[in-house]
Amino acid sequence: SQELEQSPQSLIVQEGKNLTINCTSSKTLYGLYWYKQKYGEGLIFLMMLQKGGEEKSHEKITAKLDEKKQQSSLHITASQPSHAGIYLCGADIYTNAGKSTFGDGTTLTVKP
Amino acid sequence: DGGITQSPKYLFRKEGQNVTLSCEQNLNHDAMYWYRQDPGQGLRLIYYSQIVNDFQKGDIAEGYSVSREKKESFPLTVTSAQKNPTAFYLCASRAAAGSYEQYFGPGTRLTVT
């Protein structure tokens, strides 16, 4: 999606390394969501961020939303093979529009 | 267990035939969505419904149709007018319009030859 730019497109890391995935918009994000997808399967919800400066963590994954609510990052600490998959960010760009916009996804490969 | 079911997992059709993909949720969610995902790409919104008996076109509605006669069901018909129907189709629901996460079904992979 051009409204929501995700980078990098793909990432290959050695097991145990840290990594960051970014999601950027030129518009204010009213709700920012991170999902994980295994190839050929549905999306699994990871975290939702709503407030500028908000940060949430779950196990070794941390997501942040900047103060201007236009950029989010997903950081994985000490990556493991179980972290491999496609990570997608989704956002509510228009308040109360009822629909979300998604980034194109980041394919993460973790080499043992 | 609450969740979203999509059936079938794999679907094969001949060109020129209409095909209907099933999506059912027992989460009591008001809003439901249909997305299309092509290899290496994110999700593109086909149709969405925020309430029973009402739905709106998404970004790529041409060649598709939907109905929302019941809260728990949101079937998608891929018509013969859809020029490139082979894709992975995902259904999702959320509690209501607004800032709630979406819950996704397992997807249906449609192949049209």
PDB file of C-alpha atoms in Angstrom:
ATOM      1  CA  SER A   1       0.000   0.000   0.000  1.00  0.00           C
ATOM      2  CA  GLN A   2       1.316   3.460  -0.793  1.00  0.00           C
ATOM      3  CA  GLU A   3      -0.541   4.863   2.211  1.00  0.00           C
ATOM      4  CA  LEU A   4       1.402   2.573   4.510  1.00  0.00           C
ATOM      5  CA  GLU A   5       5.006   1.830   3.613  1.00  0.00           C
ATOM      6  CA  GLN A   6       6.711  -1.112   5.239  1.00  0.00           C
ATOM      7  CA  SER A   7      10.458  -1.813   5.225  1.00  0.00           C
ATOM      8  CA  PRO A   8      12.459  -3.808   4.608  1.00  0.00           C
ATOM      9  CA  GLN A   9      10.612  -6.030   2.153  1.00  0.00           C
ATOM     10  CA  SER A  10      12.602  -9.042   3.341  1.00  0.00           C
ATOM     11  CA  LEU A  11      15.101  -9.768   6.052  1.00  0.00           C
ATOM     12  CA  ILE A  12      17.473 -12.659   6.684  1.00  0.00           C
ATOM     13  CA  VAL A  13      19.093 -12.795  10.111  1.00  0.00           C
ATOM     14  CA  GLN A  14      21.183 -15.238  12.068  1.00  0.00           C
ATOM     15  CA  GLU A  15      19.498 -16.819  15.073  1.00  0.00           C
ATOM     16  CA  GLY A  16      20.108 -14.734  18.165  1.00  0.00           C
ATOM     17  CA  LYS A  17      20.386 -11.418  16.317  1.00  0.00           C
ATOM     18  CA  ASN A  18      18.108  -8.444  16.865  1.00  0.00           C
ATOM     19  CA  LEU A  19      16.063  -6.906  14.059  1.00  0.00           C
ATOM     20  CA  THR A  20      13.690  -4.036  13.361  1.00  0.00           C
ATOM     21  CA  ILE A  21      10.834  -3.654  10.884  1.00  0.00           C
ATOM     22  CA  ASN A  22       9.382  -0.240  10.113  1.00  0.00           C
ATOM     23  CA  CYS A  23       5.957   0.977   9.068  1.00  0.00           C
ATOM     24  CA  THR A  24       5.497   4.584   7.904  1.00  0.00           C
ATOM     25  CA  SER A  25       2.622   6.778   6.777  1.00  0.00           C
ATOM     26  CA  SER A  26       2.349  10.404   5.676  1.00  0.00           C
ATOM     27  CA  LYS A  27      -0.980  10.546   7.494  1.00  0.00           C
ATOM     28  CA  THR A  28      -1.913  10.299  11.161  1.00  0.00           C
ATOM     29  CA  LEU A  29      -2.606   6.739  12.252  1.00  0.00           C
ATOM     30  CA  TYR A  30      -5.595   6.292  14.534  1.00  0.00           C
ATOM     31  CA  GLY A  31      -4.807   2.699  15.287  1.00  0.00           C
ATOM     32  CA  LEU A  32      -1.695   0.734  14.325  1.00  0.00           C
ATOM     33  CA  TYR A  33      -1.718  -3.079  14.299  1.00  0.00           C
ATOM     34  CA  TRP A  34       1.036  -5.636  13.868  1.00  0.00           C
ATOM     35  CA  TYR A  35       0.263  -9.113  12.548  1.00  0.00           C
ATOM     36  CA  LYS A  36       2.299 -12.198  11.773  1.00  0.00           C
ATOM     37  CA  GLN A  37       1.491 -14.618   8.949  1.00  0.00           C
ATOM     38  CA  LYS A  38       2.835 -18.007   8.082  1.00  0.00           C
ATOM     39  CA  TYR A  39       2.833 -18.582   4.331  1.00  0.00           C
ATOM     40  CA  GLY A  40      -0.576 -19.751   3.125  1.00  0.00           C
ATOM     41  CA  GLU A  41      -2.293 -19.105   6.450  1.00  0.00           C
ATOM     42  CA  GLY A  42      -4.312 -16.386   8.106  1.00  0.00           C
ATOM     43  CA  LEU A  43      -2.895 -13.454  10.050  1.00  0.00           C
ATOM     44  CA  ILE A  44      -2.245 -13.680  13.774  1.00  0.00           C
ATOM     45  CA  PHE A  45      -2.700 -10.471  15.760  1.00  0.00           C
ATOM     46  CA  LEU A  46       0.395  -9.396  17.703  1.00  0.00           C
ATOM     47  CA  MET A  47      -0.158  -5.903  19.093  1.00  0.00           C
ATOM     48  CA  MET A  48      -2.194  -2.729  18.754  1.00  0.00           C
ATOM     49  CA  LEU A  49      -0.906   0.804  19.375  1.00  0.00           C
ATOM     50  CA  GLN A  50      -3.084   3.876  19.602  1.00  0.00           C
ATOM     51  CA  LYS A  51      -1.363   6.642  21.516  1.00  0.00           C
ATOM     52  CA  GLY A  52       1.626   8.677  20.385  1.00  0.00           C
ATOM     53  CA  GLY A  53       4.754   7.399  22.098  1.00  0.00           C
ATOM     54  CA  GLU A  54       3.086   4.128  23.074  1.00  0.00           C
ATOM     55  CA  GLU A  55       5.209   1.016  23.410  1.00  0.00           C
ATOM     56  CA  LYS A  56       4.091  -2.567  23.964  1.00  0.00           C
ATOM     57  CA  SER A  57       5.989  -5.796  24.430  1.00  0.00           C
ATOM     58  CA  HIS A  58       5.107  -9.454  24.199  1.00  0.00           C
ATOM     59  CA  GLU A  59       7.818 -11.950  24.942  1.00  0.00           C
ATOM     60  CA  LYS A  60      10.749 -10.841  22.752  1.00  0.00           C
ATOM     61  CA  ILE A  61       8.759  -8.576  20.434  1.00  0.00           C
ATOM     62  CA  THR A  62       8.406  -4.840  21.107  1.00  0.00           C
ATOM     63  CA  ALA A  63       6.334  -2.406  19.066  1.00  0.00           C
ATOM     64  CA  LYS A  64       6.454   1.384  19.270  1.00  0.00           C
ATOM     65  CA  LEU A  65       4.384   4.207  17.803  1.00  0.00           C
ATOM     66  CA  ASP A  66       6.091   7.572  17.442  1.00  0.00           C
ATOM     67  CA  GLU A  67       4.794  10.768  19.038  1.00  0.00           C
ATOM     68  CA  LYS A  68       3.381  12.060  15.756  1.00  0.00           C
ATOM     69  CA  LYS A  69       1.562   8.742  15.204  1.00  0.00           C
ATOM     70  CA  GLN A  70       2.946   8.358  11.688  1.00  0.00           C
ATOM     71  CA  GLN A  71       5.593   5.713  12.178  1.00  0.00           C
ATOM     72  CA  SER A  72       5.793   2.418  14.013  1.00  0.00           C
ATOM     73  CA  SER A  73       8.603  -0.047  14.517  1.00  0.00           C
ATOM     74  CA  LEU A  74       8.584  -3.718  15.467  1.00  0.00           C
ATOM     75  CA  HIS A  75      11.711  -4.945  17.191  1.00  0.00           C
ATOM     76  CA  ILE A  76      12.589  -8.575  17.822  1.00  0.00           C
ATOM     77  CA  THR A  77      15.297  -9.320  20.356  1.00  0.00           C
ATOM     78  CA  ALA A  78      17.419 -12.460  20.123  1.00  0.00           C
ATOM     79  CA  SER A  79      15.556 -13.858  17.123  1.00  0.00           C
ATOM     80  CA  GLN A  80      14.627 -17.538  16.968  1.00  0.00           C
ATOM     81  CA  PRO A  81      13.511 -19.760  14.082  1.00  0.00           C
ATOM     82  CA  SER A  82       9.962 -19.551  15.487  1.00  0.00           C
ATOM     83  CA  HIS A  83       9.957 -15.836  14.667  1.00  0.00           C
ATOM     84  CA  ALA A  84      10.205 -16.572  10.936  1.00  0.00           C
ATOM     85  CA  GLY A  85       7.229 -15.539   8.839  1.00  0.00           C
ATOM     86  CA  ILE A  86       5.648 -12.504   7.245  1.00  0.00           C
ATOM     87  CA  TYR A  87       5.042  -9.473   9.418  1.00  0.00           C
ATOM     88  CA  LEU A  88       2.379  -6.996   8.324  1.00  0.00           C
ATOM     89  CA  CYS A  89       1.417  -3.657   9.742  1.00  0.00           C
ATOM     90  CA  GLY A  90      -2.150  -2.435   9.406  1.00  0.00           C
ATOM     91  CA  ALA A  91      -3.583   0.926  10.342  1.00  0.00           C
ATOM     92  CA  ASP A  92      -6.778   2.918  10.615  1.00  0.00           C
ATOM     93  CA  ILE A  93      -5.813   5.971   8.614  1.00  0.00           C
ATOM     94  CA  TYR A  94      -9.216   7.591   8.479  1.00  0.00           C
ATOM     95  CA  THR A  95     -10.979   7.814  11.786  1.00  0.00           C
ATOM     96  CA  ASN A  96     -14.240   5.846  11.983  1.00  0.00           C
ATOM     97  CA  ALA A  97     -13.913   4.790   8.335  1.00  0.00           C
ATOM     98  CA  GLY A  98     -14.436   1.219   9.390  1.00  0.00           C
ATOM     99  CA  LYS A  99     -11.590  -0.136   7.292  1.00  0.00           C
ATOM    100  CA  SER A 100      -7.856  -0.620   7.718  1.00  0.00           C
ATOM    101  CA  THR A 101      -4.961  -0.269   5.298  1.00  0.00           C
ATOM    102  CA  PHE A 102      -2.119  -2.783   5.267  1.00  0.00           C
ATOM    103  CA  GLY A 103       1.545  -2.586   4.385  1.00  0.00           C
ATOM    104  CA  ASP A 104       3.028  -5.007   1.865  1.00  0.00           C
ATOM    105  CA  GLY A 105       4.654  -7.121   4.564  1.00  0.00           C
ATOM    106  CA  THR A 106       8.190  -8.065   5.600  1.00  0.00           C
ATOM    107  CA  THR A 107       9.334 -11.629   5.095  1.00  0.00           C
ATOM    108  CA  LEU A 108      11.625 -12.671   7.923  1.00  0.00           C
ATOM    109  CA  THR A 109      13.966 -15.648   7.649  1.00  0.00           C
ATOM    110  CA  VAL A 110      15.924 -16.719  10.727  1.00  0.00           C
ATOM    111  CA  LYS A 111      18.924 -18.913  10.016  1.00  0.00           C
ATOM    112  CA  PRO A 112      19.797 -21.409  12.760  1.00  0.00           C
TER     113      PRO A 112
ATOM    114  CA  ASP B   1     -13.930 -21.919  20.669  1.00  0.00           C
ATOM    115  CA  GLY B   2     -14.665 -18.588  19.015  1.00  0.00           C
ATOM    116  CA  GLY B   3     -13.192 -17.790  15.667  1.00  0.00           C
ATOM    117  CA  ILE B   4     -13.560 -17.405  11.940  1.00  0.00           C
ATOM    118  CA  THR B   5     -13.917 -20.299   9.547  1.00  0.00           C
ATOM    119  CA  GLN B   6     -13.368 -20.198   5.820  1.00  0.00           C
ATOM    120  CA  SER B   7     -14.150 -23.019   3.489  1.00  0.00           C
ATOM    121  CA  PRO B   8     -12.843 -24.639   1.506  1.00  0.00           C
ATOM    122  CA  LYS B   9      -9.086 -24.304   2.059  1.00  0.00           C
ATOM    123  CA  TYR B  10      -8.377 -24.918  -1.643  1.00  0.00           C
ATOM    124  CA  LEU B  11     -10.749 -24.276  -4.536  1.00  0.00           C
ATOM    125  CA  PHE B  12     -10.301 -24.967  -8.220  1.00  0.00           C
ATOM    126  CA  ARG B  13     -12.563 -23.578 -10.934  1.00  0.00           C
ATOM    127  CA  LYS B  14     -12.676 -23.293 -14.681  1.00  0.00           C
ATOM    128  CA  GLU B  15     -12.554 -19.867 -16.245  1.00  0.00           C
ATOM    129  CA  GLY B  16     -16.007 -18.394 -16.806  1.00  0.00           C
ATOM    130  CA  GLN B  17     -17.574 -19.951 -13.712  1.00  0.00           C
ATOM    131  CA  ASN B  18     -18.738 -18.024 -10.672  1.00  0.00           C
ATOM    132  CA  VAL B  19     -17.553 -19.330  -7.325  1.00  0.00           C
ATOM    133  CA  THR B  20     -18.608 -18.499  -3.759  1.00  0.00           C
ATOM    134  CA  LEU B  21     -16.210 -18.473  -0.821  1.00  0.00           C
ATOM    135  CA  SER B  22     -17.647 -19.049   2.628  1.00  0.00           C
ATOM    136  CA  CYS B  23     -16.825 -17.011   5.754  1.00  0.00           C
ATOM    137  CA  GLU B  24     -18.472 -17.608   9.129  1.00  0.00           C
ATOM    138  CA  GLN B  25     -17.675 -16.075  12.520  1.00  0.00           C
ATOM    139  CA  ASN B  26     -19.017 -16.861  15.996  1.00  0.00           C
ATOM    140  CA  LEU B  27     -17.346 -13.905  17.709  1.00  0.00           C
ATOM    141  CA  ASN B  28     -20.492 -11.755  17.605  1.00  0.00           C
ATOM    142  CA  HIS B  29     -18.546  -9.146  15.654  1.00  0.00           C
ATOM    143  CA  ASP B  30     -20.387  -6.419  13.784  1.00  0.00           C
ATOM    144  CA  ALA B  31     -17.814  -5.775  11.063  1.00  0.00           C
ATOM    145  CA  MET B  32     -16.537  -8.250   8.478  1.00  0.00           C
ATOM    146  CA  TYR B  33     -14.004  -7.914   5.676  1.00  0.00           C
ATOM    147  CA  TRP B  34     -12.752  -9.671   2.554  1.00  0.00           C
ATOM    148  CA  TYR B  35      -9.161  -9.253   1.397  1.00  0.00           C
ATOM    149  CA  ARG B  36      -7.175 -10.560  -1.515  1.00  0.00           C
ATOM    150  CA  GLN B  37      -3.484 -11.382  -1.148  1.00  0.00           C
ATOM    151  CA  ASP B  38      -1.187 -11.978  -4.102  1.00  0.00           C
ATOM    152  CA  PRO B  39       2.365 -13.360  -3.792  1.00  0.00           C
ATOM    153  CA  GLY B  40       4.755 -10.873  -2.229  1.00  0.00           C
ATOM    154  CA  GLN B  41       2.009  -8.351  -1.652  1.00  0.00           C
ATOM    155  CA  GLY B  42       0.017  -7.133   1.291  1.00  0.00           C
ATOM    156  CA  LEU B  43      -3.735  -7.293   1.697  1.00  0.00           C
ATOM    157  CA  ARG B  44      -6.089  -5.484  -0.646  1.00  0.00           C
ATOM    158  CA  LEU B  45      -9.623  -4.814   0.539  1.00  0.00           C
ATOM    159  CA  ILE B  46     -12.394  -6.182  -1.657  1.00  0.00           C
ATOM    160  CA  TYR B  47     -15.571  -5.511   0.332  1.00  0.00           C
ATOM    161  CA  TYR B  48     -16.459  -4.791   3.927  1.00  0.00           C
ATOM    162  CA  SER B  49     -19.582  -4.729   6.034  1.00  0.00           C
ATOM    163  CA  GLN B  50     -20.034  -2.825   9.259  1.00  0.00           C
ATOM    164  CA  ILE B  51     -23.512  -4.096  10.010  1.00  0.00           C
ATOM    165  CA  VAL B  52     -26.001  -6.684   8.810  1.00  0.00           C
ATOM    166  CA  ASN B  53     -27.672  -5.906   5.468  1.00  0.00           C
ATOM    167  CA  ASP B  54     -25.104  -3.252   4.621  1.00  0.00           C
ATOM    168  CA  PHE B  55     -21.735  -3.429   2.863  1.00  0.00           C
ATOM    169  CA  GLN B  56     -19.311  -1.139   1.058  1.00  0.00           C
ATOM    170  CA  LYS B  57     -16.875  -1.567  -1.805  1.00  0.00           C
ATOM    171  CA  GLY B  58     -13.229  -1.687  -0.957  1.00  0.00           C
ATOM    172  CA  ASP B  59     -10.302  -0.847  -3.208  1.00  0.00           C
ATOM    173  CA  ILE B  60     -10.705  -3.731  -5.690  1.00  0.00           C
ATOM    174  CA  ALA B  61     -14.430  -4.618  -5.743  1.00  0.00           C
ATOM    175  CA  GLU B  62     -14.790  -5.055  -9.513  1.00  0.00           C
ATOM    176  CA  GLY B  63     -15.708  -8.637 -10.410  1.00  0.00           C
ATOM    177  CA  TYR B  64     -16.743  -9.539  -6.865  1.00  0.00           C
ATOM    178  CA  SER B  65     -20.036  -9.499  -4.971  1.00  0.00           C
ATOM    179  CA  VAL B  66     -21.014 -10.061  -1.336  1.00  0.00           C
ATOM    180  CA  SER B  67     -24.057 -10.352   0.898  1.00  0.00           C
ATOM    181  CA  ARG B  68     -24.544  -9.865   4.634  1.00  0.00           C
ATOM    182  CA  GLU B  69     -27.919 -11.355   5.487  1.00  0.00           C
ATOM    183  CA  LYS B  70     -26.774 -12.702   8.854  1.00  0.00           C
ATOM    184  CA  LYS B  71     -24.365 -11.226  11.371  1.00  0.00           C
ATOM    185  CA  GLU B  72     -22.187 -14.317  11.412  1.00  0.00           C
ATOM    186  CA  SER B  73     -21.901 -14.858   7.653  1.00  0.00           C
ATOM    187  CA  PHE B  74     -20.271 -12.839   4.859  1.00  0.00           C
ATOM    188  CA  PRO B  75     -19.916 -14.918   1.656  1.00  0.00           C
ATOM    189  CA  LEU B  76     -17.863 -13.639  -1.274  1.00  0.00           C
ATOM    190  CA  THR B  77     -18.720 -14.503  -4.884  1.00  0.00           C
ATOM    191  CA  VAL B  78     -15.951 -14.296  -7.441  1.00  0.00           C
ATOM    192  CA  THR B  79     -17.690 -13.726 -10.746  1.00  0.00           C
ATOM    193  CA  SER B  80     -16.530 -14.469 -14.269  1.00  0.00           C
ATOM    194  CA  ALA B  81     -16.019 -10.723 -14.687  1.00  0.00           C
ATOM    195  CA  GLN B  82     -12.989 -10.821 -12.379  1.00  0.00           C
ATOM    196  CA  LYS B  83     -10.081 -10.817 -14.826  1.00  0.00           C
ATOM    197  CA  ASN B  84      -7.454 -12.387 -12.597  1.00  0.00           C
ATOM    198  CA  PRO B  85      -9.217 -14.345  -9.848  1.00  0.00           C
ATOM    199  CA  THR B  86      -6.426 -16.731  -8.857  1.00  0.00           C
ATOM    200  CA  ALA B  87      -5.292 -15.553  -5.418  1.00  0.00           C
ATOM    201  CA  PHE B  88      -5.365 -16.192  -1.678  1.00  0.00           C
ATOM    202  CA  TYR B  89      -8.564 -14.818  -0.114  1.00  0.00           C
ATOM    203  CA  LEU B  90      -8.765 -13.839   3.545  1.00  0.00           C
ATOM    204  CA  CYS B  91     -11.859 -13.061   5.573  1.00  0.00           C
ATOM    205  CA  ALA B  92     -11.672 -11.051   8.789  1.00  0.00           C
ATOM    206  CA  SER B  93     -13.933  -9.599  11.442  1.00  0.00           C
ATOM    207  CA  ARG B  94     -13.645  -7.009  14.141  1.00  0.00           C
ATOM    208  CA  ALA B  95     -15.857  -6.105  17.077  1.00  0.00           C
ATOM    209  CA  ALA B  96     -16.932  -2.803  15.526  1.00  0.00           C
ATOM    210  CA  ALA B  97     -15.691  -0.075  13.231  1.00  0.00           C
ATOM    211  CA  GLY B  98     -12.946   1.822  14.972  1.00  0.00           C
ATOM    212  CA  SER B  99      -9.786   0.876  16.751  1.00  0.00           C
ATOM    213  CA  TYR B 100     -10.136  -2.837  17.299  1.00  0.00           C
ATOM    214  CA  GLU B 101      -7.910  -5.533  15.937  1.00  0.00           C
ATOM    215  CA  GLN B 102      -9.168  -7.750  13.160  1.00  0.00           C
ATOM    216  CA  TYR B 103      -9.428 -11.508  13.550  1.00  0.00           C
ATOM    217  CA  PHE B 104      -8.568 -13.461  10.433  1.00  0.00           C
ATOM    218  CA  GLY B 105      -9.745 -16.769   9.039  1.00  0.00           C
ATOM    219  CA  PRO B 106      -7.289 -19.358   7.672  1.00  0.00           C
ATOM    220  CA  GLY B 107      -7.867 -18.269   4.068  1.00  0.00           C
ATOM    221  CA  THR B 108      -9.015 -19.890   0.831  1.00  0.00           C
ATOM    222  CA  ARG B 109      -6.636 -20.378  -2.061  1.00  0.00           C
ATOM    223  CA  LEU B 110      -8.581 -20.080  -5.314  1.00  0.00           C
ATOM    224  CA  THR B 111      -7.099 -21.318  -8.572  1.00  0.00           C
ATOM    225  CA  VAL B 112      -8.904 -20.583 -11.829  1.00  0.00           C
ATOM    226  CA  THR B 113      -7.683 -22.234 -15.004  1.00  0.00           C
TER     227      THR B 113
END
